[in-house]
Amino acid sequence: MKDLYSDSDSVAIALVAYCQTPVMSVSVERRIAQLNAEKEDLQARLAKQDNDADILKNLIDDQAINIRDLNSKIGRQGKQIQDLKYERHVSHSTIDDQAYEIGELKAQVSKQERELKDQGRENEDLETQLVIFQRVIDEDNISTSSGSSGTDYDLMDLSSDEEEEEQDIDPDSGLSFTTDSNSLDNFGAANIESDKGKAMDYS
């Protein structure tokens, strides 16, 4: 731009010097006017270019600010992404821990259910044994009551032979069977032991 100003000034000075000569024509005046117009046009163009340069500089500054803001925003978003990844990792770890705890609880529940079933079977067996024992006791009581009635009925006959045993002879086999109070007791005890054995088989 400085060279452009210098050239136009040189031309203007030359024209002024030329115009100061005695011989001056209309064509020279027209040339001067044309050069002045060109000079003004060049100055206007230079002013416009300077204005455009200022506008471009301001635009570049604005873009630089926007870029800086975008970089800052990207940094914040990157941190948020890292935080979300960490939270997701923690959530997955928590889910895994909870799944493991749920599995442990299910195993405990299954074990307790099996124990309850076993306990239920044991209770049923105990109830069965109690029923059997009660039946044995009832039968023993009936036998005892029947034995005591027979003893009362034959009390007069047995008073003289309290220490002797009665023997019944089987004519076919020739075997003797001894019946006394001890044999009745042994028979009742044998029945009790037999029923107890059956009760144990239920368990």
Short mmCIF file of N, CA and C in Angstrom, two decimals, residues 13-178:
data_model
loop_
_atom_site.label_atom_id
_atom_site.label_comp_id
_atom_site.label_asym_id
_atom_site.label_seq_id
_atom_site.Cartn_x
_atom_site.Cartn_y
_atom_site.Cartn_z
N ILE A 13 2.51 14.63 -8.82
CA ILE A 13 3.52 15.69 -8.84
C ILE A 13 3.97 15.98 -10.27
N ALA A 14 4.13 14.92 -11.03
CA ALA A 14 4.57 15.10 -12.42
C ALA A 14 3.52 15.83 -13.22
N LEU A 15 2.26 15.48 -12.95
CA LEU A 15 1.19 16.14 -13.68
C LEU A 15 1.09 17.61 -13.29
N VAL A 16 1.24 17.87 -11.99
CA VAL A 16 1.19 19.28 -11.55
C VAL A 16 2.30 20.08 -12.21
N ALA A 17 3.47 19.47 -12.26
CA ALA A 17 4.61 20.18 -12.89
C ALA A 17 4.36 20.39 -14.37
N TYR A 18 3.74 19.36 -14.96
CA TYR A 18 3.47 19.49 -16.38
C TYR A 18 2.39 20.54 -16.64
N CYS A 19 1.41 20.59 -15.73
CA CYS A 19 0.32 21.54 -15.90
C CYS A 19 0.78 22.99 -15.70
N GLN A 20 1.84 23.17 -15.00
CA GLN A 20 2.32 24.52 -14.75
C GLN A 20 3.07 25.11 -15.97
N THR A 21 3.26 24.29 -16.93
CA THR A 21 3.92 24.78 -18.15
C THR A 21 2.93 25.64 -18.93
N PRO A 22 3.41 26.48 -19.74
CA PRO A 22 2.51 27.35 -20.49
C PRO A 22 1.58 26.58 -21.41
N VAL A 23 2.08 25.39 -21.88
CA VAL A 23 1.27 24.64 -22.83
C VAL A 23 0.47 23.60 -22.04
N MET A 24 -0.75 23.78 -21.97
CA MET A 24 -1.62 22.89 -21.20
C MET A 24 -2.89 22.66 -22.01
N SER A 25 -3.19 21.42 -22.19
CA SER A 25 -4.34 21.11 -23.03
C SER A 25 -5.45 20.49 -22.18
N VAL A 26 -6.57 20.32 -22.78
CA VAL A 26 -7.73 19.72 -22.12
C VAL A 26 -7.48 18.25 -21.82
N SER A 27 -6.74 17.59 -22.66
CA SER A 27 -6.46 16.17 -22.44
C SER A 27 -5.66 15.95 -21.17
N VAL A 28 -4.79 16.88 -20.86
CA VAL A 28 -4.00 16.76 -19.64
C VAL A 28 -4.90 16.90 -18.42
N GLU A 29 -5.81 17.83 -18.46
CA GLU A 29 -6.73 18.01 -17.34
C GLU A 29 -7.59 16.74 -17.12
N ARG A 30 -7.99 16.17 -18.25
CA ARG A 30 -8.78 14.94 -18.14
C ARG A 30 -7.94 13.81 -17.52
N ARG A 31 -6.66 13.79 -17.93
CA ARG A 31 -5.78 12.75 -17.38
C ARG A 31 -5.61 12.93 -15.88
N ILE A 32 -5.49 14.18 -15.45
CA ILE A 32 -5.34 14.46 -14.02
C ILE A 32 -6.60 14.03 -13.26
N ALA A 33 -7.75 14.37 -13.83
CA ALA A 33 -9.00 13.99 -13.17
C ALA A 33 -9.14 12.47 -13.09
N GLN A 34 -8.73 11.80 -14.17
CA GLN A 34 -8.79 10.34 -14.17
C GLN A 34 -7.88 9.75 -13.10
N LEU A 35 -6.67 10.30 -13.01
CA LEU A 35 -5.72 9.80 -12.01
C LEU A 35 -6.22 10.05 -10.59
N ASN A 36 -6.82 11.22 -10.39
CA ASN A 36 -7.36 11.51 -9.05
C ASN A 36 -8.50 10.54 -8.70
N ALA A 37 -9.31 10.24 -9.71
CA ALA A 37 -10.40 9.28 -9.47
C ALA A 37 -9.84 7.90 -9.14
N GLU A 38 -8.82 7.51 -9.89
CA GLU A 38 -8.20 6.22 -9.61
C GLU A 38 -7.58 6.20 -8.22
N LYS A 39 -6.98 7.34 -7.84
CA LYS A 39 -6.39 7.43 -6.50
C LYS A 39 -7.46 7.26 -5.43
N GLU A 40 -8.58 7.96 -5.60
CA GLU A 40 -9.65 7.85 -4.61
C GLU A 40 -10.21 6.42 -4.56
N ASP A 41 -10.29 5.82 -5.75
CA ASP A 41 -10.79 4.44 -5.79
C ASP A 41 -9.85 3.49 -5.05
N LEU A 42 -8.54 3.71 -5.29
CA LEU A 42 -7.57 2.88 -4.60
C LEU A 42 -7.63 3.09 -3.08
N GLN A 43 -7.79 4.35 -2.68
CA GLN A 43 -7.89 4.62 -1.24
C GLN A 43 -9.14 3.98 -0.63
N ALA A 44 -10.23 4.01 -1.38
CA ALA A 44 -11.47 3.38 -0.88
C ALA A 44 -11.30 1.87 -0.78
N ARG A 45 -10.64 1.30 -1.80
CA ARG A 45 -10.42 -0.14 -1.77
C ARG A 45 -9.52 -0.52 -0.60
N LEU A 46 -8.47 0.32 -0.38
CA LEU A 46 -7.57 0.04 0.74
C LEU A 46 -8.30 0.16 2.07
N ALA A 47 -9.18 1.14 2.20
CA ALA A 47 -9.95 1.30 3.43
C ALA A 47 -10.87 0.10 3.65
N LYS A 48 -11.49 -0.33 2.52
CA LYS A 48 -12.36 -1.50 2.62
C LYS A 48 -11.57 -2.74 3.02
N GLN A 49 -10.38 -2.91 2.45
CA GLN A 49 -9.55 -4.06 2.81
C GLN A 49 -9.14 -4.01 4.29
N ASP A 50 -8.81 -2.77 4.75
CA ASP A 50 -8.48 -2.64 6.17
C ASP A 50 -9.68 -3.00 7.05
N ASN A 51 -10.86 -2.56 6.63
CA ASN A 51 -12.07 -2.87 7.39
C ASN A 51 -12.35 -4.37 7.36
N ASP A 52 -12.18 -4.97 6.17
CA ASP A 52 -12.38 -6.42 6.06
C ASP A 52 -11.37 -7.17 6.93
N ALA A 53 -10.15 -6.66 6.96
CA ALA A 53 -9.13 -7.31 7.79
C ALA A 53 -9.50 -7.23 9.27
N ASP A 54 -10.02 -6.06 9.68
CA ASP A 54 -10.45 -5.94 11.08
C ASP A 54 -11.61 -6.89 11.39
N ILE A 55 -12.55 -6.95 10.43
CA ILE A 55 -13.68 -7.86 10.63
C ILE A 55 -13.19 -9.30 10.72
N LEU A 56 -12.27 -9.66 9.81
CA LEU A 56 -11.73 -11.03 9.82
C LEU A 56 -10.98 -11.31 11.12
N LYS A 57 -10.23 -10.31 11.59
CA LYS A 57 -9.51 -10.48 12.86
C LYS A 57 -10.48 -10.70 14.01
N ASN A 58 -11.55 -9.89 14.03
CA ASN A 58 -12.55 -10.08 15.09
C ASN A 58 -13.21 -11.46 14.99
N LEU A 59 -13.48 -11.88 13.75
CA LEU A 59 -14.08 -13.20 13.55
C LEU A 59 -13.14 -14.31 14.03
N ILE A 60 -11.84 -14.14 13.72
CA ILE A 60 -10.86 -15.12 14.17
C ILE A 60 -10.80 -15.15 15.69
N ASP A 61 -10.85 -13.96 16.30
CA ASP A 61 -10.83 -13.92 17.77
C ASP A 61 -12.06 -14.62 18.35
N ASP A 62 -13.23 -14.35 17.73
CA ASP A 62 -14.45 -15.02 18.20
C ASP A 62 -14.36 -16.53 18.04
N GLN A 63 -13.83 -16.96 16.90
CA GLN A 63 -13.67 -18.39 16.68
C GLN A 63 -12.69 -19.01 17.67
N ALA A 64 -11.63 -18.25 18.00
CA ALA A 64 -10.67 -18.75 18.99
C ALA A 64 -11.34 -18.92 20.35
N ILE A 65 -12.21 -17.94 20.69
CA ILE A 65 -12.94 -18.05 21.96
C ILE A 65 -13.88 -19.26 21.93
N ASN A 66 -14.57 -19.43 20.78
CA ASN A 66 -15.47 -20.58 20.66
C ASN A 66 -14.71 -21.90 20.76
N ILE A 67 -13.54 -21.93 20.11
CA ILE A 67 -12.72 -23.15 20.17
C ILE A 67 -12.28 -23.43 21.60
N ARG A 68 -11.89 -22.36 22.30
CA ARG A 68 -11.49 -22.55 23.70
C ARG A 68 -12.66 -23.06 24.53
N ASP A 69 -13.86 -22.49 24.31
CA ASP A 69 -15.03 -22.95 25.05
C ASP A 69 -15.37 -24.40 24.70
N LEU A 70 -15.24 -24.74 23.40
CA LEU A 70 -15.52 -26.11 22.99
C LEU A 70 -14.53 -27.08 23.62
N ASN A 71 -13.26 -26.69 23.66
CA ASN A 71 -12.26 -27.55 24.29
C ASN A 71 -12.57 -27.75 25.77
N SER A 72 -12.99 -26.66 26.43
CA SER A 72 -13.35 -26.77 27.84
C SER A 72 -14.57 -27.68 28.01
N LYS A 73 -15.55 -27.53 27.11
CA LYS A 73 -16.74 -28.37 27.18
C LYS A 73 -16.39 -29.83 26.92
N ILE A 74 -15.51 -30.06 25.94
CA ILE A 74 -15.07 -31.43 25.65
C ILE A 74 -14.37 -32.03 26.86
N GLY A 75 -13.55 -31.20 27.53
CA GLY A 75 -12.88 -31.69 28.74
C GLY A 75 -13.87 -32.08 29.82
N ARG A 76 -14.90 -31.24 30.02
CA ARG A 76 -15.92 -31.56 31.02
C ARG A 76 -16.69 -32.82 30.64
N GLN A 77 -17.04 -32.92 29.36
CA GLN A 77 -17.75 -34.12 28.91
C GLN A 77 -16.90 -35.37 29.05
N GLY A 78 -15.58 -35.22 28.77
CA GLY A 78 -14.69 -36.36 28.96
C GLY A 78 -14.65 -36.80 30.41
N LYS A 79 -14.61 -35.83 31.33
CA LYS A 79 -14.63 -36.17 32.75
C LYS A 79 -15.95 -36.84 33.12
N GLN A 80 -17.06 -36.32 32.57
CA GLN A 80 -18.36 -36.94 32.85
C GLN A 80 -18.40 -38.38 32.33
N ILE A 81 -17.81 -38.59 31.14
CA ILE A 81 -17.77 -39.94 30.59
C ILE A 81 -16.97 -40.86 31.49
N GLN A 82 -15.82 -40.37 31.97
CA GLN A 82 -15.01 -41.19 32.88
C GLN A 82 -15.78 -41.50 34.17
N ASP A 83 -16.49 -40.48 34.69
CA ASP A 83 -17.28 -40.71 35.90
C ASP A 83 -18.38 -41.74 35.64
N LEU A 84 -19.04 -41.63 34.47
CA LEU A 84 -20.09 -42.59 34.14
C LEU A 84 -19.53 -44.00 33.99
N LYS A 85 -18.35 -44.10 33.38
CA LYS A 85 -17.71 -45.42 33.25
C LYS A 85 -17.40 -46.00 34.62
N TYR A 86 -16.90 -45.14 35.52
CA TYR A 86 -16.59 -45.62 36.86
C TYR A 86 -17.86 -46.05 37.59
N GLU A 87 -18.91 -45.22 37.46
CA GLU A 87 -20.18 -45.58 38.10
C GLU A 87 -20.74 -46.89 37.53
N ARG A 88 -20.60 -47.07 36.21
CA ARG A 88 -21.07 -48.31 35.60
C ARG A 88 -20.27 -49.51 36.12
N HIS A 89 -18.96 -49.31 36.26
CA HIS A 89 -18.13 -50.39 36.80
C HIS A 89 -18.54 -50.72 38.23
N VAL A 90 -18.77 -49.66 39.02
CA VAL A 90 -19.20 -49.88 40.40
C VAL A 90 -20.56 -50.57 40.42
N SER A 91 -21.46 -50.14 39.51
CA SER A 91 -22.79 -50.76 39.46
C SER A 91 -22.69 -52.24 39.10
N HIS A 92 -21.83 -52.55 38.11
CA HIS A 92 -21.65 -53.96 37.74
C HIS A 92 -21.09 -54.76 38.91
N SER A 93 -20.12 -54.16 39.62
CA SER A 93 -19.56 -54.87 40.78
C SER A 93 -20.62 -55.09 41.84
N THR A 94 -21.44 -54.05 42.06
CA THR A 94 -22.52 -54.18 43.05
C THR A 94 -23.52 -55.26 42.63
N ILE A 95 -23.86 -55.28 41.34
CA ILE A 95 -24.79 -56.29 40.83
C ILE A 95 -24.21 -57.69 41.01
N ASP A 96 -22.91 -57.83 40.72
CA ASP A 96 -22.27 -59.14 40.89
C ASP A 96 -22.30 -59.56 42.36
N ASP A 97 -22.00 -58.60 43.25
CA ASP A 97 -22.02 -58.92 44.69
C ASP A 97 -23.43 -59.32 45.13
N GLN A 98 -24.42 -58.56 44.66
CA GLN A 98 -25.80 -58.88 45.03
C GLN A 98 -26.23 -60.23 44.47
N ALA A 99 -25.80 -60.52 43.24
CA ALA A 99 -26.13 -61.83 42.65
C ALA A 99 -25.50 -62.96 43.47
N TYR A 100 -24.26 -62.73 43.93
CA TYR A 100 -23.61 -63.75 44.76
C TYR A 100 -24.36 -63.91 46.08
N GLU A 101 -24.74 -62.79 46.69
CA GLU A 101 -25.49 -62.86 47.95
C GLU A 101 -26.83 -63.57 47.75
N ILE A 102 -27.50 -63.27 46.62
CA ILE A 102 -28.77 -63.93 46.34
C ILE A 102 -28.58 -65.43 46.19
N GLY A 103 -27.48 -65.82 45.49
CA GLY A 103 -27.19 -67.24 45.37
C GLY A 103 -26.95 -67.90 46.72
N GLU A 104 -26.20 -67.20 47.59
CA GLU A 104 -25.96 -67.74 48.93
C GLU A 104 -27.27 -67.88 49.71
N LEU A 105 -28.13 -66.85 49.60
CA LEU A 105 -29.41 -66.92 50.31
C LEU A 105 -30.28 -68.06 49.77
N LYS A 106 -30.28 -68.24 48.44
CA LYS A 106 -31.05 -69.34 47.87
C LYS A 106 -30.54 -70.69 48.37
N ALA A 107 -29.20 -70.79 48.45
CA ALA A 107 -28.62 -72.05 48.95
C ALA A 107 -29.03 -72.29 50.40
N GLN A 108 -29.00 -71.21 51.21
CA GLN A 108 -29.42 -71.35 52.61
C GLN A 108 -30.89 -71.73 52.71
N VAL A 109 -31.72 -71.10 51.86
CA VAL A 109 -33.15 -71.42 51.89
C VAL A 109 -33.39 -72.88 51.49
N SER A 110 -32.66 -73.33 50.45
CA SER A 110 -32.80 -74.73 50.03
C SER A 110 -32.38 -75.67 51.15
N LYS A 111 -31.27 -75.32 51.82
CA LYS A 111 -30.80 -76.16 52.92
C LYS A 111 -31.83 -76.20 54.04
N GLN A 112 -32.38 -75.02 54.38
CA GLN A 112 -33.39 -74.98 55.44
C GLN A 112 -34.65 -75.75 55.04
N GLU A 113 -35.02 -75.67 53.75
CA GLU A 113 -36.19 -76.44 53.31
C GLU A 113 -35.94 -77.94 53.44
N ARG A 114 -34.72 -78.37 53.07
CA ARG A 114 -34.40 -79.80 53.23
C ARG A 114 -34.43 -80.19 54.70
N GLU A 115 -33.87 -79.31 55.57
CA GLU A 115 -33.88 -79.61 56.99
C GLU A 115 -35.31 -79.68 57.52
N LEU A 116 -36.18 -78.77 57.03
CA LEU A 116 -37.57 -78.81 57.47
C LEU A 116 -38.26 -80.10 57.02
N LYS A 117 -37.96 -80.53 55.77
CA LYS A 117 -38.54 -81.79 55.30
C LYS A 117 -38.05 -82.96 56.14
N ASP A 118 -36.74 -82.96 56.42
CA ASP A 118 -36.21 -84.04 57.26
C ASP A 118 -36.83 -84.01 58.64
N GLN A 119 -36.97 -82.80 59.20
CA GLN A 119 -37.59 -82.68 60.51
C GLN A 119 -39.04 -83.14 60.48
N GLY A 120 -39.74 -82.80 59.35
CA GLY A 120 -41.12 -83.26 59.23
C GLY A 120 -41.22 -84.77 59.19
N ARG A 121 -40.28 -85.41 58.44
CA ARG A 121 -40.29 -86.87 58.41
C ARG A 121 -39.97 -87.45 59.79
N GLU A 122 -39.01 -86.83 60.49
CA GLU A 122 -38.69 -87.30 61.84
C GLU A 122 -39.89 -87.15 62.76
N ASN A 123 -40.61 -86.03 62.62
CA ASN A 123 -41.80 -85.84 63.45
C ASN A 123 -42.86 -86.89 63.15
N GLU A 124 -43.03 -87.19 61.84
CA GLU A 124 -43.99 -88.23 61.48
C GLU A 124 -43.58 -89.58 62.06
N ASP A 125 -42.26 -89.87 61.98
CA ASP A 125 -41.78 -91.14 62.55
C ASP A 125 -42.01 -91.18 64.06
N LEU A 126 -41.73 -90.06 64.73
CA LEU A 126 -41.96 -90.01 66.17
C LEU A 126 -43.43 -90.19 66.51
N GLU A 127 -44.29 -89.55 65.71
CA GLU A 127 -45.73 -89.71 65.96
C GLU A 127 -46.15 -91.17 65.76
N THR A 128 -45.58 -91.79 64.70
CA THR A 128 -45.89 -93.21 64.48
C THR A 128 -45.43 -94.07 65.65
N GLN A 129 -44.20 -93.79 66.13
CA GLN A 129 -43.69 -94.54 67.28
C GLN A 129 -44.55 -94.32 68.52
N LEU A 130 -44.99 -93.08 68.70
CA LEU A 130 -45.85 -92.79 69.86
C LEU A 130 -47.16 -93.57 69.76
N VAL A 131 -47.72 -93.64 68.55
CA VAL A 131 -48.96 -94.40 68.38
C VAL A 131 -48.74 -95.87 68.70
N ILE A 132 -47.60 -96.39 68.19
CA ILE A 132 -47.29 -97.81 68.45
C ILE A 132 -47.08 -98.04 69.94
N PHE A 133 -46.29 -97.17 70.56
CA PHE A 133 -46.05 -97.31 72.00
C PHE A 133 -47.34 -97.23 72.79
N GLN A 134 -48.23 -96.33 72.40
CA GLN A 134 -49.50 -96.19 73.11
C GLN A 134 -50.34 -97.45 72.94
N ARG A 135 -50.32 -98.02 71.72
CA ARG A 135 -51.07 -99.25 71.50
C ARG A 135 -50.50 -100.40 72.33
N VAL A 136 -49.13 -100.45 72.40
CA VAL A 136 -48.50 -101.50 73.21
C VAL A 136 -48.88 -101.33 74.67
N ILE A 137 -48.84 -100.08 75.13
CA ILE A 137 -49.19 -99.81 76.53
C ILE A 137 -50.64 -100.20 76.80
N ASP A 138 -51.52 -99.83 75.84
CA ASP A 138 -52.93 -100.17 76.02
C ASP A 138 -53.13 -101.68 76.05
N GLU A 139 -52.45 -102.38 75.13
CA GLU A 139 -52.57 -103.84 75.12
C GLU A 139 -52.00 -104.44 76.40
N ASP A 140 -50.89 -103.87 76.87
CA ASP A 140 -50.31 -104.38 78.11
C ASP A 140 -51.24 -104.14 79.29
N ASN A 141 -51.89 -102.98 79.28
CA ASN A 141 -52.85 -102.69 80.36
C ASN A 141 -54.02 -103.66 80.31
N ILE A 142 -54.48 -103.96 79.07
CA ILE A 142 -55.58 -104.91 78.95
C ILE A 142 -55.16 -106.29 79.45
N SER A 143 -53.94 -106.69 79.06
CA SER A 143 -53.45 -108.00 79.51
C SER A 143 -53.31 -108.04 81.02
N THR A 144 -52.80 -106.95 81.57
CA THR A 144 -52.63 -106.88 83.03
C THR A 144 -53.98 -106.95 83.73
N SER A 145 -54.97 -106.23 83.16
CA SER A 145 -56.31 -106.25 83.77
C SER A 145 -56.91 -107.65 83.70
N SER A 146 -56.74 -108.32 82.56
CA SER A 146 -57.26 -109.69 82.43
C SER A 146 -56.57 -110.63 83.39
N GLY A 147 -55.26 -110.49 83.54
CA GLY A 147 -54.50 -111.34 84.45
C GLY A 147 -54.90 -111.13 85.89
N SER A 148 -55.13 -109.90 86.25
CA SER A 148 -55.51 -109.61 87.64
C SER A 148 -56.90 -110.16 87.94
N SER A 149 -57.81 -110.13 86.92
CA SER A 149 -59.16 -110.67 87.15
C SER A 149 -59.09 -112.17 87.37
N GLY A 150 -58.28 -112.86 86.55
CA GLY A 150 -58.13 -114.31 86.75
C GLY A 150 -57.52 -114.65 88.08
N THR A 151 -56.61 -113.84 88.52
CA THR A 151 -55.96 -114.07 89.83
C THR A 151 -56.95 -113.91 90.96
N ASP A 152 -57.81 -112.90 90.84
CA ASP A 152 -58.82 -112.72 91.88
C ASP A 152 -59.80 -113.89 91.90
N TYR A 153 -60.11 -114.37 90.68
CA TYR A 153 -61.09 -115.45 90.59
C TYR A 153 -60.55 -116.75 91.21
N ASP A 154 -59.28 -117.02 91.01
CA ASP A 154 -58.67 -118.26 91.52
C ASP A 154 -57.87 -118.04 92.80
N LEU A 155 -58.17 -116.98 93.50
CA LEU A 155 -57.36 -116.65 94.69
C LEU A 155 -57.45 -117.75 95.75
N MET A 156 -58.63 -118.29 95.92
CA MET A 156 -58.80 -119.31 96.95
C MET A 156 -58.04 -120.58 96.59
N ASP A 157 -58.01 -120.93 95.27
CA ASP A 157 -57.33 -122.15 94.85
C ASP A 157 -55.82 -122.01 94.91
N LEU A 158 -55.32 -120.78 94.66
CA LEU A 158 -53.86 -120.59 94.59
C LEU A 158 -53.24 -120.27 95.93
N SER A 159 -54.08 -120.00 96.95
CA SER A 159 -53.51 -119.58 98.24
C SER A 159 -52.69 -120.69 98.87
N SER A 160 -53.15 -121.95 98.68
CA SER A 160 -52.41 -123.05 99.31
C SER A 160 -51.19 -123.45 98.50
N ASP A 161 -51.25 -123.22 97.17
CA ASP A 161 -50.13 -123.64 96.30
C ASP A 161 -49.38 -122.42 95.75
N GLU A 162 -49.14 -121.43 96.54
CA GLU A 162 -48.54 -120.17 96.07
C GLU A 162 -47.15 -120.37 95.49
N GLU A 163 -46.38 -121.31 95.99
CA GLU A 163 -45.01 -121.51 95.54
C GLU A 163 -44.89 -122.61 94.50
N GLU A 164 -45.99 -123.34 94.20
CA GLU A 164 -45.92 -124.48 93.27
C GLU A 164 -46.33 -124.05 91.86
N GLU A 165 -45.84 -124.78 90.91
CA GLU A 165 -46.16 -124.51 89.52
C GLU A 165 -47.19 -125.51 89.02
N GLU A 166 -48.06 -125.03 88.15
CA GLU A 166 -49.04 -125.89 87.54
C GLU A 166 -48.50 -126.40 86.21
N GLN A 167 -48.61 -127.68 86.00
CA GLN A 167 -48.12 -128.28 84.77
C GLN A 167 -49.29 -128.89 84.01
N ASP A 168 -49.39 -128.55 82.74
CA ASP A 168 -50.41 -129.13 81.85
C ASP A 168 -49.72 -130.10 80.92
N ILE A 169 -50.23 -131.30 80.86
CA ILE A 169 -49.62 -132.34 80.04
C ILE A 169 -50.35 -132.40 78.71
N ASP A 170 -49.56 -132.31 77.64
CA ASP A 170 -50.12 -132.47 76.29
C ASP A 170 -50.08 -133.94 75.94
N PRO A 171 -51.20 -134.60 75.82
CA PRO A 171 -51.19 -136.04 75.58
C PRO A 171 -50.58 -136.41 74.25
N ASP A 172 -50.64 -135.55 73.24
CA ASP A 172 -50.12 -135.88 71.91
C ASP A 172 -48.61 -135.76 71.85
N SER A 173 -48.06 -134.70 72.39
CA SER A 173 -46.62 -134.47 72.26
C SER A 173 -45.85 -134.90 73.48
N GLY A 174 -46.50 -135.02 74.59
CA GLY A 174 -45.80 -135.39 75.81
C GLY A 174 -45.02 -134.26 76.41
N LEU A 175 -45.28 -133.02 75.96
CA LEU A 175 -44.56 -131.86 76.49
C LEU A 175 -45.38 -131.22 77.58
N SER A 176 -44.70 -130.64 78.54
CA SER A 176 -45.38 -129.94 79.63
C SER A 176 -45.16 -128.46 79.49
N PHE A 177 -46.20 -127.69 79.73
CA PHE A 177 -46.13 -126.23 79.67
C PHE A 177 -46.38 -125.68 81.05
N THR A 178 -45.46 -124.88 81.54
CA THR A 178 -45.55 -124.29 82.87
C THR A 178 -46.14 -122.90 82.74
#
